[in-house]
Amino acid sequence: KLENLGKPGERIYAVRFTQDTAYVVTFVNTDPLYKLDLSNPEEPVILGEHYEDGVSDYLHVIKDNLMIGVGRQAETSVQAWTNFVGVKVALYDTTGDVPVNLETYLVEGEYSYSRVTYDHKSFMYFTPEDADFTYIAIPVSVYHDNYYRYSQKLYVFKVFHSGDLELVAELQHMDSIDQYFDSIEKSVMIENYIY
């Protein structure tokens, strides 16, 4: 049991376990990413914490020292409300006690979202044999023109094991940006093809 994690009013948004380490995201206005030592299950210890705007709703370990966070970018309004302004894909170096944000890709659009934040099976990853990178694919829904138009794409990235994040493709089914009923829910990669 670990008490007093996060600040007053924060909720836990994401947790990822890997061997004797856990990563926990709490959120109200900023995104604390905690790294926990679970080697003694009866006395977990907070090793470090990283703060940034927004929240990661899903965490995925790429390699021992690299982790991806998928969530929403946030800004605080004049009235002190939290407004989500886009989908964020963040790459973290988890080598030390304090996670470090290496790079963040932002898909802008208020109320835009990714299915990955509530359905982990929508997150696709694939490491080709002998490659120094991993492909990840994330479906994103974006609103345009004061929410009058909507589009949905699959964003495909290369996560280089050296610590770089590169967008390699934006895939969509329809040419029009207002097809509400045409959505990409999941993907799979087989050899050099993505479906």
Coordinates of N, CA and C in Angstrom, one line a residue:
K1 N 0.9 -1.2 0.0 CA 0.0 0.0 0.0 C 0.9 1.2 0.0
L2 N 0.6 2.2 -0.9 CA 1.3 3.4 -1.0 C 0.3 4.6 -0.9
E3 N 0.4 5.3 0.2 CA -0.5 6.4 0.4 C 0.1 7.7 0.0
N4 N -0.8 8.8 -0.2 CA -0.4 10.1 -0.5 C 0.3 10.3 -1.8
L5 N -0.1 9.4 -2.8 CA 0.5 9.6 -4.1 C -0.3 10.6 -4.9
G6 N 0.3 11.6 -5.4 CA -0.3 12.7 -6.1 C -0.7 13.8 -5.2
K7 N -1.3 14.8 -5.7 CA -1.7 16.0 -5.0 C -3.2 15.9 -4.6
P8 N -3.7 16.7 -3.7 CA -5.1 16.6 -3.3 C -6.0 16.8 -4.6
G9 N -7.0 16.0 -4.7 CA -7.9 16.1 -5.8 C -7.5 15.3 -7.1
E10 N -6.3 14.9 -7.1 CA -5.8 14.1 -8.3 C -6.3 12.7 -8.3
R11 N -6.6 12.2 -9.6 CA -7.0 10.8 -9.7 C -5.9 10.1 -10.5
I12 N -5.9 8.7 -10.3 CA -4.9 7.9 -11.1 C -5.5 7.7 -12.5
Y13 N -4.7 8.0 -13.5 CA -5.2 7.9 -14.9 C -4.5 6.7 -15.6
A14 N -3.3 6.3 -15.3 CA -2.6 5.2 -15.9 C -1.6 4.6 -15.0
V15 N -1.5 3.3 -15.2 CA -0.5 2.5 -14.4 C 0.2 1.5 -15.4
R16 N 1.5 1.3 -15.3 CA 2.2 0.3 -16.1 C 3.2 -0.4 -15.1
F17 N 3.1 -1.7 -15.1 CA 4.0 -2.5 -14.3 C 5.0 -3.1 -15.2
T18 N 6.3 -3.1 -14.8 CA 7.4 -3.8 -15.5 C 8.4 -4.4 -14.5
Q19 N 8.3 -5.7 -14.3 CA 9.2 -6.3 -13.3 C 8.9 -5.7 -11.9
D20 N 10.0 -5.2 -11.3 CA 9.9 -4.6 -9.9 C 9.6 -3.1 -10.0
T21 N 9.2 -2.6 -11.1 CA 9.0 -1.1 -11.3 C 7.6 -0.9 -11.7
A22 N 7.0 0.2 -11.2 CA 5.7 0.6 -11.7 C 5.7 2.1 -12.1
Y23 N 4.9 2.5 -13.1 CA 4.8 3.9 -13.5 C 3.3 4.3 -13.3
V24 N 3.1 5.4 -12.6 CA 1.7 5.8 -12.3 C 1.6 7.3 -12.7
V25 N 0.4 7.6 -13.4 CA 0.1 8.9 -13.8 C -1.1 9.4 -13.0
T26 N -1.0 10.5 -12.3 CA -2.1 11.1 -11.7 C -2.4 12.5 -12.4
F27 N -3.6 13.0 -12.2 CA -3.9 14.2 -13.0 C -5.0 15.1 -12.3
V28 N -4.8 16.4 -12.4 CA -5.8 17.4 -12.2 C -5.6 18.5 -13.2
N29 N -4.4 19.2 -13.1 CA -4.1 20.2 -14.1 C -2.8 19.9 -14.8
T30 N -1.9 19.2 -14.1 CA -0.6 18.8 -14.7 C -0.5 17.3 -14.6
D31 N 0.5 16.7 -15.3 CA 0.6 15.2 -15.4 C 1.8 14.8 -14.6
P32 N 1.7 14.4 -13.4 CA 2.8 13.8 -12.7 C 2.9 12.3 -13.1
L33 N 4.1 12.0 -13.6 CA 4.4 10.6 -13.9 C 5.4 10.1 -12.8
Y34 N 4.9 9.2 -12.0 CA 5.7 8.6 -10.9 C 6.4 7.3 -11.3
K35 N 7.6 7.2 -10.9 CA 8.3 5.9 -11.0 C 8.4 5.3 -9.6
L36 N 7.9 4.1 -9.4 CA 7.9 3.4 -8.1 C 8.8 2.2 -8.1
D37 N 9.4 1.9 -7.0 CA 10.2 0.7 -6.8 C 9.3 -0.3 -6.0
L38 N 9.0 -1.4 -6.6 CA 8.1 -2.4 -5.9 C 8.9 -3.7 -5.5
S39 N 10.2 -3.6 -5.4 CA 11.0 -4.7 -5.1 C 10.7 -5.3 -3.7
N40 N 10.3 -4.5 -2.8 CA 9.7 -4.9 -1.6 C 8.2 -4.6 -1.6
P41 N 7.3 -5.6 -2.0 CA 5.9 -5.3 -2.2 C 5.2 -4.7 -0.9
E42 N 5.8 -5.0 0.3 CA 5.1 -4.5 1.5 C 5.5 -3.0 1.7
E43 N 6.5 -2.5 1.1 CA 6.9 -1.1 1.3 C 7.4 -0.5 -0.1
P44 N 6.4 -0.2 -1.0 CA 6.7 0.5 -2.2 C 7.3 1.8 -2.0
V45 N 8.2 2.3 -2.9 CA 8.9 3.5 -2.7 C 8.8 4.4 -4.0
I46 N 8.5 5.6 -3.8 CA 8.5 6.6 -4.9 C 10.0 6.9 -5.3
L47 N 10.4 6.5 -6.4 CA 11.8 6.8 -6.8 C 11.9 8.3 -7.4
G48 N 10.9 8.7 -8.2 CA 11.0 10.0 -8.8 C 9.7 10.4 -9.4
E49 N 9.6 11.6 -9.8 CA 8.4 12.1 -10.5 C 8.7 13.2 -11.5
H50 N 8.0 13.1 -12.6 CA 8.1 14.1 -13.7 C 6.8 14.8 -13.9
Y51 N 6.9 16.1 -14.1 CA 5.6 16.9 -14.3 C 5.7 17.6 -15.6
E52 N 4.5 17.5 -16.3 CA 4.3 18.2 -17.6 C 2.8 18.5 -17.8
D53 N 2.5 19.4 -18.7 CA 1.1 19.7 -19.0 C 0.4 18.5 -19.7
G54 N -0.8 18.3 -19.3 CA -1.6 17.2 -20.0 C -1.6 16.0 -19.1
V55 N -2.1 14.9 -19.7 CA -2.1 13.6 -19.0 C -1.9 12.5 -20.0
S56 N -1.2 11.4 -19.5 CA -1.1 10.2 -20.3 C -2.1 9.2 -19.7
D57 N -3.1 8.8 -20.6 CA -4.1 7.8 -20.2 C -3.6 6.4 -20.4
Y58 N -2.6 6.2 -21.2 CA -2.0 4.9 -21.5 C -0.5 5.0 -21.6
L59 N 0.1 4.0 -20.9 CA 1.6 3.9 -20.9 C 2.0 2.5 -21.6
H60 N 3.0 2.6 -22.4 CA 3.5 1.3 -23.0 C 5.0 1.3 -23.0
V61 N 5.6 0.3 -22.5 CA 7.1 0.1 -22.4 C 7.5 -0.4 -23.8
I62 N 8.5 0.4 -24.4 CA 9.0 0.0 -25.7 C 10.3 -0.9 -25.5
K63 N 11.2 -0.4 -24.7 CA 12.4 -1.2 -24.3 C 12.6 -0.9 -22.8
D64 N 13.6 -1.5 -22.2 CA 13.9 -1.3 -20.8 C 13.9 0.1 -20.3
N65 N 14.4 1.0 -21.2 CA 14.6 2.4 -20.8 C 13.7 3.4 -21.6
L66 N 12.8 2.9 -22.4 CA 11.9 3.8 -23.2 C 10.5 3.4 -23.0
M67 N 9.6 4.4 -22.8 CA 8.2 4.2 -22.6 C 7.4 5.3 -23.4
I68 N 6.3 4.9 -23.9 CA 5.4 5.8 -24.7 C 4.2 6.1 -23.8
G69 N 3.8 7.4 -23.7 CA 2.6 7.8 -23.1 C 1.6 8.4 -24.1
V70 N 0.4 7.9 -24.1 CA -0.6 8.4 -25.1 C -1.7 9.0 -24.2
G71 N -2.1 10.3 -24.5 CA -3.1 10.9 -23.7 C -3.6 12.2 -24.3
R72 N -3.8 13.2 -23.5 CA -4.3 14.5 -23.9 C -3.5 15.7 -23.4
Q73 N -3.2 16.6 -24.3 CA -2.5 17.8 -23.8 C -3.6 18.8 -23.2
A74 N -3.2 19.5 -22.1 CA -4.1 20.3 -21.4 C -3.5 21.7 -21.2
E75 N -4.4 22.6 -21.1 CA -4.1 24.0 -20.7 C -5.0 24.5 -19.6
T76 N -4.6 25.4 -18.8 CA -5.5 25.9 -17.8 C -6.0 27.3 -18.2
S77 N -7.4 27.4 -18.2 CA -8.0 28.6 -18.7 C -7.9 29.7 -17.7
V78 N -8.3 30.9 -18.0 CA -8.3 32.1 -17.1 C -9.2 31.8 -15.9
Q79 N -10.2 31.0 -16.1 CA -11.1 30.7 -15.0 C -10.6 29.5 -14.1
A80 N -9.4 29.0 -14.4 CA -8.7 27.9 -13.8 C -9.3 26.6 -14.1
W81 N -10.0 26.5 -15.2 CA -10.5 25.2 -15.7 C -9.4 24.5 -16.5
T82 N -9.5 23.2 -16.6 CA -8.5 22.4 -17.4 C -9.2 22.2 -18.7
N83 N -8.6 22.6 -19.8 CA -9.1 22.4 -21.2 C -8.1 21.5 -21.9
F84 N -8.7 20.4 -22.5 CA -7.9 19.6 -23.4 C -7.8 20.2 -24.8
V85 N -6.6 20.2 -25.3 CA -6.4 20.9 -26.6 C -5.8 20.0 -27.7
G86 N -5.7 18.8 -27.4 CA -5.2 17.8 -28.4 C -4.7 16.5 -27.8
V87 N -4.4 15.6 -28.7 CA -3.8 14.3 -28.3 C -2.3 14.4 -28.3
K88 N -1.7 13.9 -27.2 CA -0.3 13.9 -27.1 C 0.3 12.5 -27.1
V89 N 1.4 12.4 -27.8 CA 2.2 11.1 -27.8 C 3.5 11.5 -27.3
A90 N 3.9 11.0 -26.1 CA 5.1 11.4 -25.4 C 6.1 10.2 -25.3
L91 N 7.3 10.4 -25.6 CA 8.4 9.4 -25.4 C 9.2 9.8 -24.2
Y92 N 9.4 8.8 -23.3 CA 10.1 9.0 -22.0 C 11.3 8.1 -21.9
D93 N 12.4 8.7 -21.4 CA 13.5 7.9 -21.0 C 13.3 7.5 -19.5
T94 N 13.3 6.3 -19.2 CA 13.0 5.8 -17.8 C 14.3 5.2 -17.1
T95 N 15.5 5.6 -17.7 CA 16.7 5.0 -17.2 C 16.9 5.4 -15.7
G96 N 16.8 6.6 -15.4 CA 17.1 7.1 -14.0 C 15.8 7.0 -13.1
D97 N 16.0 7.5 -11.9 CA 14.8 7.5 -11.0 C 13.7 8.5 -11.5
V98 N 14.1 9.5 -12.1 CA 13.1 10.5 -12.6 C 12.9 10.3 -14.1
P99 N 11.7 10.0 -14.6 CA 11.5 9.9 -16.0 C 11.7 11.2 -16.7
V100 N 12.3 11.1 -17.9 CA 12.6 12.3 -18.7 C 11.8 12.3 -20.0
N101 N 11.1 13.4 -20.3 CA 10.4 13.5 -21.6 C 11.4 13.8 -22.7
L102 N 11.6 12.9 -23.6 CA 12.5 13.0 -24.7 C 11.9 13.8 -25.9
E103 N 10.6 13.6 -26.1 CA 10.0 14.2 -27.3 C 8.5 14.0 -27.1
T104 N 7.7 15.0 -27.6 CA 6.2 14.9 -27.6 C 5.7 15.4 -28.9
Y105 N 4.8 14.6 -29.5 CA 4.1 14.9 -30.7 C 2.7 15.2 -30.3
L106 N 2.2 16.4 -30.8 CA 0.8 16.9 -30.5 C 0.0 16.9 -31.7
V107 N -1.2 16.2 -31.7 CA -2.2 16.4 -32.7 C -3.2 17.4 -32.1
E108 N -3.2 18.6 -32.6 CA -4.0 19.7 -32.1 C -5.5 19.5 -32.4
G109 N -6.3 20.0 -31.5 CA -7.8 20.0 -31.7 C -8.5 19.8 -30.4
E110 N -9.2 20.8 -29.9 CA -9.9 20.7 -28.7 C -11.0 19.6 -28.8
Y111 N -11.1 18.8 -27.8 CA -11.9 17.6 -27.7 C -11.5 16.5 -28.7
S112 N -10.3 16.6 -29.3 CA -9.8 15.5 -30.1 C -9.4 14.4 -29.1
Y113 N -9.4 13.2 -29.5 CA -9.1 12.1 -28.6 C -8.6 10.9 -29.4
S114 N -8.0 9.9 -28.7 CA -7.6 8.6 -29.3 C -8.3 7.5 -28.5
R115 N -8.7 6.5 -29.3 CA -9.3 5.3 -28.6 C -8.4 4.6 -27.7
V116 N -7.1 4.8 -27.9 CA -6.1 4.2 -27.0 C -6.3 4.6 -25.6
T117 N -6.8 5.8 -25.3 CA -6.9 6.2 -23.9 C -8.0 5.4 -23.1
Y118 N -8.8 4.7 -23.8 CA -9.8 3.8 -23.1 C -9.9 2.4 -23.6
D119 N -9.1 2.1 -24.7 CA -9.1 0.7 -25.3 C -7.6 0.4 -25.7
H120 N -6.9 -0.3 -24.8 CA -5.5 -0.5 -25.0 C -5.3 -1.4 -26.3
K121 N -6.3 -2.1 -26.7 CA -6.1 -3.0 -27.9 C -6.1 -2.1 -29.2
S122 N -6.4 -0.8 -29.1 CA -6.2 0.1 -30.2 C -4.8 0.5 -30.5
F123 N -3.9 0.3 -29.5 CA -2.5 0.6 -29.6 C -1.8 -0.5 -30.3
M124 N -1.2 -0.2 -31.5 CA -0.5 -1.3 -32.2 C 1.0 -1.0 -32.1
Y125 N 1.8 -2.0 -31.9 CA 3.3 -1.9 -31.9 C 3.9 -3.1 -32.6
F126 N 5.0 -2.9 -33.3 CA 5.7 -4.0 -34.0 C 7.1 -3.6 -34.2
T127 N 8.0 -4.5 -33.8 CA 9.5 -4.3 -34.0 C 9.9 -5.3 -35.0
P128 N 10.3 -4.8 -36.2 CA 10.8 -5.7 -37.3 C 12.1 -6.4 -36.8
E129 N 12.3 -7.6 -37.3 CA 13.5 -8.3 -36.9 C 14.8 -7.6 -37.1
D130 N 15.7 -7.5 -36.2 CA 17.0 -6.8 -36.2 C 16.9 -5.3 -36.4
A131 N 15.7 -4.7 -36.2 CA 15.6 -3.3 -36.3 C 16.0 -2.5 -35.1
D132 N 16.4 -1.3 -35.2 CA 16.7 -0.5 -34.1 C 15.6 0.5 -33.8
F133 N 14.4 0.1 -34.2 CA 13.2 0.9 -33.9 C 12.0 0.0 -33.8
T134 N 10.9 0.6 -33.2 CA 9.6 -0.1 -33.1 C 8.6 0.8 -33.7
Y135 N 7.7 0.2 -34.6 CA 6.5 1.0 -35.1 C 5.4 1.0 -34.0
I136 N 4.8 2.2 -33.9 CA 3.6 2.2 -33.1 C 2.5 2.9 -34.0
A137 N 1.2 2.5 -33.8 CA 0.2 3.2 -34.5 C -1.0 3.5 -33.6
I138 N -1.5 4.7 -33.7 CA -2.5 5.2 -32.8 C -3.6 5.9 -33.6
P139 N -4.9 5.4 -33.4 CA -6.0 6.1 -34.1 C -6.4 7.4 -33.3
V140 N -6.6 8.4 -34.1 CA -6.9 9.7 -33.5 C -8.1 10.3 -34.2
S141 N -9.0 10.8 -33.4 CA -10.2 11.6 -33.9 C -10.0 13.0 -33.7
V142 N -10.2 13.9 -34.7 CA -9.9 15.3 -34.6 C -11.1 16.1 -35.1
Y143 N -11.4 17.1 -34.3 CA -12.5 18.0 -34.7 C -12.0 19.3 -35.4
H144 N -12.7 19.8 -36.4 CA -12.2 21.0 -37.1 C -13.4 22.0 -37.2
D145 N -13.0 23.2 -37.6 CA -14.0 24.3 -37.9 C -15.1 24.4 -36.9
N146 N -14.7 24.7 -35.6 CA -15.6 24.9 -34.5 C -16.5 23.6 -34.3
Y147 N -15.9 22.5 -34.4 CA -16.5 21.2 -34.2 C -17.5 20.8 -35.3
Y148 N -17.6 21.6 -36.3 CA -18.5 21.3 -37.4 C -18.0 20.1 -38.3
R149 N -16.7 19.9 -38.4 CA -16.1 18.9 -39.2 C -15.3 18.0 -38.3
Y150 N -15.1 16.7 -38.7 CA -14.5 15.7 -38.0 C -13.7 14.8 -38.9
S151 N -12.5 14.4 -38.5 CA -11.7 13.4 -39.3 C -11.1 12.4 -38.3
Q152 N -10.8 11.3 -38.9 CA -10.2 10.2 -38.1 C -9.0 9.6 -38.9
K153 N -7.9 9.5 -38.3 CA -6.7 9.0 -38.9 C -5.9 8.0 -38.0
L154 N -5.1 7.2 -38.6 CA -4.2 6.4 -37.9 C -2.8 7.0 -38.0
Y155 N -2.3 7.4 -36.9 CA -0.9 8.0 -36.9 C 0.1 6.9 -36.6
V156 N 1.1 6.8 -37.6 CA 2.1 5.8 -37.5 C 3.4 6.4 -37.2
F157 N 4.1 5.9 -36.1 CA 5.4 6.5 -35.7 C 6.4 5.4 -35.7
K158 N 7.7 5.9 -35.8 CA 8.8 5.0 -35.5 C 9.4 5.5 -34.2
V159 N 9.5 4.6 -33.3 CA 10.2 4.9 -32.0 C 11.6 4.3 -32.1
F160 N 12.6 5.1 -32.3 CA 14.0 4.6 -32.4 C 14.5 4.3 -31.0
H161 N 15.1 3.2 -30.9 CA 15.6 2.7 -29.6 C 16.7 3.6 -29.0
S162 N 17.2 4.5 -29.9 CA 18.2 5.5 -29.4 C 17.5 6.7 -28.7
G163 N 16.1 6.8 -28.8 CA 15.4 7.8 -28.1 C 14.7 8.9 -29.0
D164 N 14.5 8.6 -30.2 CA 13.8 9.6 -31.1 C 12.4 9.1 -31.5
L165 N 11.5 10.0 -31.7 CA 10.2 9.7 -32.2 C 9.9 10.4 -33.5
E166 N 9.5 9.6 -34.5 CA 9.3 10.2 -35.8 C 7.9 9.8 -36.4
L167 N 7.1 10.7 -36.8 CA 5.9 10.4 -37.5 C 6.2 10.0 -38.9
V168 N 5.7 8.8 -39.3 CA 6.1 8.3 -40.7 C 4.8 8.3 -41.6
A169 N 3.6 8.3 -41.0 CA 2.4 8.3 -41.9 C 1.2 8.7 -41.1
E170 N 0.3 9.3 -41.9 CA -1.1 9.6 -41.4 C -2.0 8.9 -42.4
L171 N -2.7 7.8 -41.9 CA -3.6 7.0 -42.8 C -5.0 7.3 -42.5
Q172 N -5.9 7.3 -43.5 CA -7.3 7.4 -43.3 C -8.0 6.7 -44.4
H173 N -9.3 6.4 -44.1 CA -10.1 5.6 -45.1 C -10.7 6.6 -46.1
M174 N -11.2 7.7 -45.7 CA -12.0 8.6 -46.5 C -11.3 9.9 -46.9
D175 N -11.6 10.5 -48.0 CA -11.0 11.7 -48.4 C -11.6 12.9 -47.7
S176 N -12.9 12.8 -47.4 CA -13.7 13.8 -46.7 C -13.3 13.9 -45.3
I177 N -13.4 15.0 -44.7 CA -13.1 15.1 -43.2 C -14.3 15.2 -42.4
D178 N -15.5 14.9 -42.9 CA -16.7 14.9 -42.1 C -17.4 13.6 -42.1
Q179 N -16.7 12.5 -42.2 CA -17.4 11.2 -42.2 C -17.4 10.6 -40.8
Y180 N -18.5 10.9 -40.1 CA -18.6 10.5 -38.7 C -18.6 9.0 -38.5
F181 N -19.1 8.2 -39.5 CA -19.4 6.8 -39.3 C -18.2 6.0 -39.9
D182 N -17.2 6.6 -40.4 CA -16.1 5.8 -40.9 C -14.9 6.0 -39.9
S183 N -14.6 4.9 -39.1 CA -13.6 5.1 -38.1 C -12.6 4.0 -38.2
I184 N -11.4 4.3 -37.8 CA -10.3 3.3 -37.6 C -10.2 2.9 -36.2
E185 N -10.5 1.7 -35.9 CA -10.5 1.3 -34.5 C -9.3 0.5 -34.0
K186 N -8.8 -0.3 -34.9 CA -7.6 -1.1 -34.6 C -6.8 -1.3 -35.8
S187 N -5.5 -1.7 -35.6 CA -4.6 -1.9 -36.8 C -3.7 -3.1 -36.4
V188 N -3.1 -3.7 -37.5 CA -2.1 -4.7 -37.3 C -1.0 -4.5 -38.4
M189 N 0.2 -4.9 -38.0 CA 1.3 -4.8 -39.0 C 1.8 -6.2 -39.3
I190 N 1.8 -6.6 -40.5 CA 2.4 -7.9 -40.9 C 3.5 -7.6 -42.0
E191 N 4.7 -8.0 -41.6 CA 5.9 -7.7 -42.5 C 5.9 -6.2 -42.8
N192 N 5.8 -5.8 -44.1 CA 5.9 -4.4 -44.4 C 4.5 -3.7 -44.7
Y193 N 3.4 -4.4 -44.2 CA 2.1 -3.9 -44.5 C 1.4 -3.6 -43.2
I194 N 0.6 -2.5 -43.2 CA -0.3 -2.2 -42.1 C -1.7 -2.3 -42.6
Y195 N -2.5 -3.0 -41.7 CA -3.9 -3.2 -42.1 C -4.8 -2.6 -41.0

